[in-house]
Short mmCIF file of N, CA and C in Angstrom, two decimals:
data_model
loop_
_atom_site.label_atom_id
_atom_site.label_comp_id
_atom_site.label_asym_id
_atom_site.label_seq_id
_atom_site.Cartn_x
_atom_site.Cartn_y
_atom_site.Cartn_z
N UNK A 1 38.45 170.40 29.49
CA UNK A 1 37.96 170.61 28.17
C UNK A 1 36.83 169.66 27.84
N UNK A 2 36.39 169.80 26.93
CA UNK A 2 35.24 168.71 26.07
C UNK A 2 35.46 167.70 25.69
N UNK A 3 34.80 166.61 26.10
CA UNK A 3 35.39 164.75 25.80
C UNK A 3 34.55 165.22 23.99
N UNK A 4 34.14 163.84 23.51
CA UNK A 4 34.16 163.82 22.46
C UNK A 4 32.13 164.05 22.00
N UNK A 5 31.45 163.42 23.13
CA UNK A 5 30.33 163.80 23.00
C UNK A 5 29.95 165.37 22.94
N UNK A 6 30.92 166.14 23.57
CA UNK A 6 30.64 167.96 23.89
C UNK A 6 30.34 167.86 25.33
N UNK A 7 30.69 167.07 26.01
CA UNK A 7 30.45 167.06 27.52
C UNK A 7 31.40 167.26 28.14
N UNK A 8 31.85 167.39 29.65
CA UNK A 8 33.15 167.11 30.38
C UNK A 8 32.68 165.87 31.29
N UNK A 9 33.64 165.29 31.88
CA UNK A 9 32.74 164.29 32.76
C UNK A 9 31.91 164.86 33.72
N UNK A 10 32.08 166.01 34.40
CA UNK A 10 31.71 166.49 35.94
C UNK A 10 30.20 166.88 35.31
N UNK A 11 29.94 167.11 33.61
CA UNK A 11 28.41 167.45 33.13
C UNK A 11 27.63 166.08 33.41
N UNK A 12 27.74 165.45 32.95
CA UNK A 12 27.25 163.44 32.94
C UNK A 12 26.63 163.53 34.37
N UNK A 13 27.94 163.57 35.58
CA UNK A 13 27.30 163.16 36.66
C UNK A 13 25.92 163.72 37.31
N UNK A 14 25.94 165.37 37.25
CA UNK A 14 24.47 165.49 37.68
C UNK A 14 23.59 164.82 37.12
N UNK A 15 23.47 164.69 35.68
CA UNK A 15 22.19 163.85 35.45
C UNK A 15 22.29 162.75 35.65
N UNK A 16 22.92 161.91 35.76
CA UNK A 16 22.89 161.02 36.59
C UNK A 16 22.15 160.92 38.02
N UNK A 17 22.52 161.80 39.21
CA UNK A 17 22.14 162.32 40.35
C UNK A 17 20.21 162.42 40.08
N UNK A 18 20.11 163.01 39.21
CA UNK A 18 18.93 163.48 38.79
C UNK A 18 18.50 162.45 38.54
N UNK A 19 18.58 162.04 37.41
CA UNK A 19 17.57 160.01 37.40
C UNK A 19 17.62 159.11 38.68
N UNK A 20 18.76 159.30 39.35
CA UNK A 20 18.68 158.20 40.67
C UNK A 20 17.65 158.76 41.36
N UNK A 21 17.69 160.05 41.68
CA UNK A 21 16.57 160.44 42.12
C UNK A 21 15.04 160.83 41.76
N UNK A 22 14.76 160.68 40.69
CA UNK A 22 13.41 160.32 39.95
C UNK A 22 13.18 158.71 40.43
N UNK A 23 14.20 158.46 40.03
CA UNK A 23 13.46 156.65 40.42
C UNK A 23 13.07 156.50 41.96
N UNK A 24 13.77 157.41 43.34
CA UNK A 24 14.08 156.87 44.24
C UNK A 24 12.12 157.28 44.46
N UNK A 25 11.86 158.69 43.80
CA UNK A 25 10.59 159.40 43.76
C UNK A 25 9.44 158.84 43.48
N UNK A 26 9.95 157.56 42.11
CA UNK A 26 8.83 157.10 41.61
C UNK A 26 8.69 156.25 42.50
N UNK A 27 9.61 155.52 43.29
CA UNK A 27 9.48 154.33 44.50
C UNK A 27 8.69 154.77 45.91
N UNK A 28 9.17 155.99 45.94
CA UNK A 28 8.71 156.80 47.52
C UNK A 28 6.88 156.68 47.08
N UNK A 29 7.02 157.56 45.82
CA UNK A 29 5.11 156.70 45.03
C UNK A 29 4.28 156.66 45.27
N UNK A 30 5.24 155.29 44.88
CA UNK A 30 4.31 153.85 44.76
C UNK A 30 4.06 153.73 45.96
N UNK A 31 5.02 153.72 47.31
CA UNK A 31 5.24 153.25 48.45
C UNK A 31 3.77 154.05 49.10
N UNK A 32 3.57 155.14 49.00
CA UNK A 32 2.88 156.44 49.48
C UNK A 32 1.35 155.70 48.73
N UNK A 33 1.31 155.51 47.53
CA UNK A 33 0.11 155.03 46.81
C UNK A 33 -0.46 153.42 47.96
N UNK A 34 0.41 152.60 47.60
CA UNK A 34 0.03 151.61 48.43
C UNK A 34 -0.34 152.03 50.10
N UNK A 35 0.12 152.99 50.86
CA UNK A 35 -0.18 153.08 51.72
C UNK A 35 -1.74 153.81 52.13
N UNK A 36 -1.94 154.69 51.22
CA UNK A 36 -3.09 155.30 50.95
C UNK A 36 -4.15 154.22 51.01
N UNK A 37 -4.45 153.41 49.80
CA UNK A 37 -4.92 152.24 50.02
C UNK A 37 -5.13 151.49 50.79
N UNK A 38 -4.05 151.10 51.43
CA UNK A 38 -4.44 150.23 52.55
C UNK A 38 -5.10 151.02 54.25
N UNK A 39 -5.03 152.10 54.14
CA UNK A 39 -5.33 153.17 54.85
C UNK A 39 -7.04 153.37 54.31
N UNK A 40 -7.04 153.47 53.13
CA UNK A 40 -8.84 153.98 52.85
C UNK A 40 -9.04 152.75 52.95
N UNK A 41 -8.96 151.56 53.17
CA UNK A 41 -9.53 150.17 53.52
C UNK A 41 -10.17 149.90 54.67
N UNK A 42 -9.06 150.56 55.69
CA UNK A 42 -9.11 150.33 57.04
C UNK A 42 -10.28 151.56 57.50
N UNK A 43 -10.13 152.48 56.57
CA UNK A 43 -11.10 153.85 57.20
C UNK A 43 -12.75 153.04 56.72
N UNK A 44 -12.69 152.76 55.41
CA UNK A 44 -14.09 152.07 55.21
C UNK A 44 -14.49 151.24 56.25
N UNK A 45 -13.63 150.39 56.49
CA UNK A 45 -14.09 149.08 57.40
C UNK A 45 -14.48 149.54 58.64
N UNK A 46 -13.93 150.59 59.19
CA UNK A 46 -14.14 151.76 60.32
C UNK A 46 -15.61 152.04 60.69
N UNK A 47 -15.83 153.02 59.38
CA UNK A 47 -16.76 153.40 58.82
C UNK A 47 -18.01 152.53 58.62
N UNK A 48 -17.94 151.97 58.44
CA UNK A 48 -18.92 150.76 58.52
C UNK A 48 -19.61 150.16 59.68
N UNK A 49 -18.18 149.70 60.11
CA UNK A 49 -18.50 149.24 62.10
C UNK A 49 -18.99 150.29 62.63
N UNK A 50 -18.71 151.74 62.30
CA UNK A 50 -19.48 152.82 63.37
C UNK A 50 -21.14 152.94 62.97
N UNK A 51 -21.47 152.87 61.50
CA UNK A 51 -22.32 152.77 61.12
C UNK A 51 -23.50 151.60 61.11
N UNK A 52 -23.27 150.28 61.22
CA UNK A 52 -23.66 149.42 62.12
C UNK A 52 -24.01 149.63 63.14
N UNK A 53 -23.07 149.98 64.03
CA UNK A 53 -23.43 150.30 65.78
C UNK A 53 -24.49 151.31 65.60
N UNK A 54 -24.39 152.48 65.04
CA UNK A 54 -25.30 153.55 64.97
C UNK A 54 -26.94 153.05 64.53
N UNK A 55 -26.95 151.92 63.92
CA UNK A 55 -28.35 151.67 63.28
C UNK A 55 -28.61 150.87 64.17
N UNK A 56 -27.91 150.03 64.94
CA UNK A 56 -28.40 149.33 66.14
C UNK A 56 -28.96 149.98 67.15
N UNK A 57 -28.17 150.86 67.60
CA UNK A 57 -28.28 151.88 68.36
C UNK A 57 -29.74 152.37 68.58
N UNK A 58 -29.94 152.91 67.32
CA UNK A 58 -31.06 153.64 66.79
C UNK A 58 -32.81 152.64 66.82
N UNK A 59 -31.99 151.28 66.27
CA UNK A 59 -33.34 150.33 66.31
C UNK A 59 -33.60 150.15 67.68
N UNK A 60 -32.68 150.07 68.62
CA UNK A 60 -32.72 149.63 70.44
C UNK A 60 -33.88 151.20 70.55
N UNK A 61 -33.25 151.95 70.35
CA UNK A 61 -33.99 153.30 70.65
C UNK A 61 -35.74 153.38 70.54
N UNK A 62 -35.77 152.97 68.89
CA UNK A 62 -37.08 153.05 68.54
C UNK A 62 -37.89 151.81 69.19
N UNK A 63 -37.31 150.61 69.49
CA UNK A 63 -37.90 149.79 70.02
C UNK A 63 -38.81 150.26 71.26
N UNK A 64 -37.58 151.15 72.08
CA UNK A 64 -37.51 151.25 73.95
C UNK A 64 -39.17 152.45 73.37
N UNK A 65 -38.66 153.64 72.72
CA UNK A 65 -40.03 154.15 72.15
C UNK A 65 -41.48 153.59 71.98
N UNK A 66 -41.08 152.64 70.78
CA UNK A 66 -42.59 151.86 70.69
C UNK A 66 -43.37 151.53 71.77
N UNK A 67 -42.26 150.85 72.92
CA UNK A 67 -42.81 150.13 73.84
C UNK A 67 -42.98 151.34 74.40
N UNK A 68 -43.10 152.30 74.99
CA UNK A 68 -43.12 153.13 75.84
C UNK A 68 -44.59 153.86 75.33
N UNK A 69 -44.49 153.82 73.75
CA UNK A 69 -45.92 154.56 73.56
C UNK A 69 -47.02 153.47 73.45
N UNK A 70 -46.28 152.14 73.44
CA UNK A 70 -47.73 151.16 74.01
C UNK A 70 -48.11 151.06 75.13
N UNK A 71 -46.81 151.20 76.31
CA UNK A 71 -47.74 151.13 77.71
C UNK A 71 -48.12 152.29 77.66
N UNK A 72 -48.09 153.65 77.24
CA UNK A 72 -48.89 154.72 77.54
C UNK A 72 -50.40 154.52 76.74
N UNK A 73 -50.64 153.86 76.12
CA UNK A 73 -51.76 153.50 74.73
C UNK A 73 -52.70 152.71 76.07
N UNK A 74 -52.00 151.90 76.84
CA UNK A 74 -52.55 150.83 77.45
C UNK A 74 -52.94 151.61 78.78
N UNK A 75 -52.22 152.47 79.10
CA UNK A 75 -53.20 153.16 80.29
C UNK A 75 -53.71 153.93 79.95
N UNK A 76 -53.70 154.56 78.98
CA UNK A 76 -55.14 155.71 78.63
C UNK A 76 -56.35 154.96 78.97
N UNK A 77 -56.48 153.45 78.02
CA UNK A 77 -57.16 152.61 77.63
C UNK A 77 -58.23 152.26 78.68
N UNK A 78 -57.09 152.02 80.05
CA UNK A 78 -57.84 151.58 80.89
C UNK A 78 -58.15 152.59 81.67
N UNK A 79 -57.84 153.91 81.47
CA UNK A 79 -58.41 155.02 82.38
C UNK A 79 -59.66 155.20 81.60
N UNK A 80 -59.93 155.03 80.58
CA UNK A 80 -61.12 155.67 80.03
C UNK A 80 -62.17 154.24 79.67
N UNK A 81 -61.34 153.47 79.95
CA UNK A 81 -62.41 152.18 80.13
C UNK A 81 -63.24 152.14 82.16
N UNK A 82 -62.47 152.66 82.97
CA UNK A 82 -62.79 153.27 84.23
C UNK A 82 -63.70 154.39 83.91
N UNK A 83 -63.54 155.36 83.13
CA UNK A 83 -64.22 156.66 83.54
C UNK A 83 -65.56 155.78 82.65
N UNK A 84 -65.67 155.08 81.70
CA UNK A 84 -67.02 154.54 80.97
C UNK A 84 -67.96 153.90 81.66
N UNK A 85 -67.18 153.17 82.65
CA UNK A 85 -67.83 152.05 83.92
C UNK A 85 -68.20 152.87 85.05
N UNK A 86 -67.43 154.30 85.78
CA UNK A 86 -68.10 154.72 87.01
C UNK A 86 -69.38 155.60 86.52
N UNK A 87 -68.84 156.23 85.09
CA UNK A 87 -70.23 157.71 84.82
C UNK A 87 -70.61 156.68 83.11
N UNK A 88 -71.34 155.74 82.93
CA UNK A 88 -71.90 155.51 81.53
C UNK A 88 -72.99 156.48 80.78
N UNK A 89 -73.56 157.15 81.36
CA UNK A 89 -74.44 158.64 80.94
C UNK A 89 -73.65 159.38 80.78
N UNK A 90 -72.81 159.69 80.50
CA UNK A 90 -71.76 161.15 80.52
C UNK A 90 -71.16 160.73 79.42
N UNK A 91 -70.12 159.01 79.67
CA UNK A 91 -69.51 158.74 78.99
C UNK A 91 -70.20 158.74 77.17
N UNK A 92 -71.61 158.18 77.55
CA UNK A 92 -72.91 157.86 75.99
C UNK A 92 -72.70 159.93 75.59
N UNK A 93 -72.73 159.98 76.83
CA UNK A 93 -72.86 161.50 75.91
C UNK A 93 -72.23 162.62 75.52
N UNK A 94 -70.95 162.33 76.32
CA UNK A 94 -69.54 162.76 75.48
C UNK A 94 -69.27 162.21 73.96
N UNK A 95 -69.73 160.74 73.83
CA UNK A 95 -69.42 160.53 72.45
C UNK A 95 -70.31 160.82 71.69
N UNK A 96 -71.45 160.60 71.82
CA UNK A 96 -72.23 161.43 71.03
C UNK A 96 -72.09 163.27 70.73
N UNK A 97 -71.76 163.73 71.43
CA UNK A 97 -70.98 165.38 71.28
C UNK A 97 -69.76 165.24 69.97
N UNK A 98 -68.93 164.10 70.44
CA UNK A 98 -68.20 164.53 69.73
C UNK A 98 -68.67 163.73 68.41
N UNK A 99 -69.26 162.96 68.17
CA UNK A 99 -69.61 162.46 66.93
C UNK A 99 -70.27 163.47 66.25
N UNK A 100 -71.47 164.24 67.37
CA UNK A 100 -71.97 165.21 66.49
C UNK A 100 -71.17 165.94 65.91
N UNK A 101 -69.55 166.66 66.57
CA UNK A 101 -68.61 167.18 65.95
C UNK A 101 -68.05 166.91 64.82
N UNK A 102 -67.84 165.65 65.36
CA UNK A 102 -67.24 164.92 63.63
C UNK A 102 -68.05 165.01 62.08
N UNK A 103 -69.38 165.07 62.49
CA UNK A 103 -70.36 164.81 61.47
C UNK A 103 -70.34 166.60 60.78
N UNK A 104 -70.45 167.31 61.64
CA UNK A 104 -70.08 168.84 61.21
C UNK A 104 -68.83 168.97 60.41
N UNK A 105 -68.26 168.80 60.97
CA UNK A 105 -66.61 168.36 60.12
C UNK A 105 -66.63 168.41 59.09
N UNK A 106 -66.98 166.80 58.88
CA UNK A 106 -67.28 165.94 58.04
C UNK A 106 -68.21 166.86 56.78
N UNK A 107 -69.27 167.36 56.70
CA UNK A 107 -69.88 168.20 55.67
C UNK A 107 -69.57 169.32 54.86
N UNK A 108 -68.84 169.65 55.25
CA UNK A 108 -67.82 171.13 55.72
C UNK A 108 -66.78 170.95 54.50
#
């Protein structure tokens, strides 16, 4: 029958059951929250170190480049400092051709 609140005891206990287990929920959480956290910490810090390496990476790259399009800069240089010294009539008058070109260009 009905105690005096309008309950029987065997009503009480589920809710009971029910709050122990909200709390155990709000604990599981927190537990789950903190772990998240300390997890996106470790992914940033990750993230970072890969991104570092990658810009290093990248500067080694452009370096090995630069240098590669200076020694090519440097033998053109001296091939056409050769072709100026064996033919100097050709060479006076290739540039003058193309200057005349430029000057057309240039008006245009």
């Amino acid at each position: 029958m009905a105690t005096a609140a309008g309950k029987s005891p065997n009503e009480s206990r589920p809710n009971s059951d029910l709050e122990d287990d909200i709390r155990q929920l709000k604990v599981d959480i927190q537990k789950l929250t903190e772990q998240l956290a300390e997890t996106g910490q470790h992914g940033y810090g990750a993230a970072r170190r890969v991104a570092a390496e990658g810009v290093e990476q990248l500067r080694a790259q452009g370096e090995a480049a630069f240098e590669n399009v200076r020694s090519n800069a440097k033998d053109i240089e001296a091939q056409v400092v050769a072709s100026v010294r064996e033919k100097p009539v050709t060479s006076l008058a290739i540039a003058a051709g193309v200057g005349f070109l430029f000057a057309l260009l240039a008006r245009r």
